[in-house]
PDB file of C-alpha atoms in Angstrom:
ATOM      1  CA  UNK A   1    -273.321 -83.168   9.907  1.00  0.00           C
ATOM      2  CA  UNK A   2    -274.775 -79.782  10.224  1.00  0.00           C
ATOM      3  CA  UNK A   3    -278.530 -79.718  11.134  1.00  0.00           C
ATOM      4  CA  UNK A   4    -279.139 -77.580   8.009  1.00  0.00           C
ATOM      5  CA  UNK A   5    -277.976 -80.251   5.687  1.00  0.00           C
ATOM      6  CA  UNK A   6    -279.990 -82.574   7.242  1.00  0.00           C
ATOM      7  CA  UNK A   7    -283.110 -80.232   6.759  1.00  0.00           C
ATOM      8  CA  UNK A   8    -282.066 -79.914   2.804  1.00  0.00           C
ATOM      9  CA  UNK A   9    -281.860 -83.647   2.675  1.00  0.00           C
ATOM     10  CA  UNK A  10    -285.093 -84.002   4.303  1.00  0.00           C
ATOM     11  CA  UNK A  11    -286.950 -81.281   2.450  1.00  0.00           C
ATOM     12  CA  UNK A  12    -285.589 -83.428  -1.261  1.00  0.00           C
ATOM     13  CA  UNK A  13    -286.965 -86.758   0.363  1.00  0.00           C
ATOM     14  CA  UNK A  14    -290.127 -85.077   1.032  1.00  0.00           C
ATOM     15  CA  UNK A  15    -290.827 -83.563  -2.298  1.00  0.00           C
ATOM     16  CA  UNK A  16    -289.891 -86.935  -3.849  1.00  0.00           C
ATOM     17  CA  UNK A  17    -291.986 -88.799  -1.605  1.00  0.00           C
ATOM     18  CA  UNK A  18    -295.081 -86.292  -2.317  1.00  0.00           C
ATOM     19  CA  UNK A  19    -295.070 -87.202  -6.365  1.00  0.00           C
ATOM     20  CA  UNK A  20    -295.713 -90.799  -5.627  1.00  0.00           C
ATOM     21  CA  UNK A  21    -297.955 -90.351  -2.630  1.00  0.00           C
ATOM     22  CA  UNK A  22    -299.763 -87.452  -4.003  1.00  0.00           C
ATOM     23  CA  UNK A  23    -299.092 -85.814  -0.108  1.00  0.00           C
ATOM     24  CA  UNK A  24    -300.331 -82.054   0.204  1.00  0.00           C
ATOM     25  CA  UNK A  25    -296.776 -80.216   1.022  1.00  0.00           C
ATOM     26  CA  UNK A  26    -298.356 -78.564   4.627  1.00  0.00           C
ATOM     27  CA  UNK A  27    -298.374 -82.325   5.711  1.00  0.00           C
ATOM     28  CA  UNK A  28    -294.705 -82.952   4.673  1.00  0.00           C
ATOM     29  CA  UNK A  29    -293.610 -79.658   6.861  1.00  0.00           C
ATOM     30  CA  UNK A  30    -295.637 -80.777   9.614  1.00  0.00           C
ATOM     31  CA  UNK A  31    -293.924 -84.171   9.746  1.00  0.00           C
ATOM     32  CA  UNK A  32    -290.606 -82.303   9.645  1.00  0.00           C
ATOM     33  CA  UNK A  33    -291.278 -80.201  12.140  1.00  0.00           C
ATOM     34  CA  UNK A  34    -292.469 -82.958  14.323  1.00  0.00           C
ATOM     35  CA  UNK A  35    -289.369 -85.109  13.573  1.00  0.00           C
ATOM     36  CA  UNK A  36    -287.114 -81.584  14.257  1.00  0.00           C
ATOM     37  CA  UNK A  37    -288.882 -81.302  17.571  1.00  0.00           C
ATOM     38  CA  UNK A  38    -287.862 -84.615  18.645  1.00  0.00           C
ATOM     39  CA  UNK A  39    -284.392 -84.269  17.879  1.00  0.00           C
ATOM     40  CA  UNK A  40    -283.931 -81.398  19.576  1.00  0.00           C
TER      41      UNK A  40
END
């Protein structure tokens, strides 16, 4: 699977995830980047 569709599928989880937690978005990205830089 191409790393961008993983992003996309990431990015959906994340905004789903912040409605019930209430999480400020800048957090989310950070944790994705985090995660991206430990795949790499």
């Amino acid at each position: 699977m191409p790393w961008i569709n993983v992003e996309m599928a990431l990015l959906r989880l994340a905004f789903r995830l912040r409605e019930f937690m209430g999480e400020d978005i800048e957090k989310v990205k950070l944790t994705i980047d985090k995660l991206k830089v430990k795949n790499r």
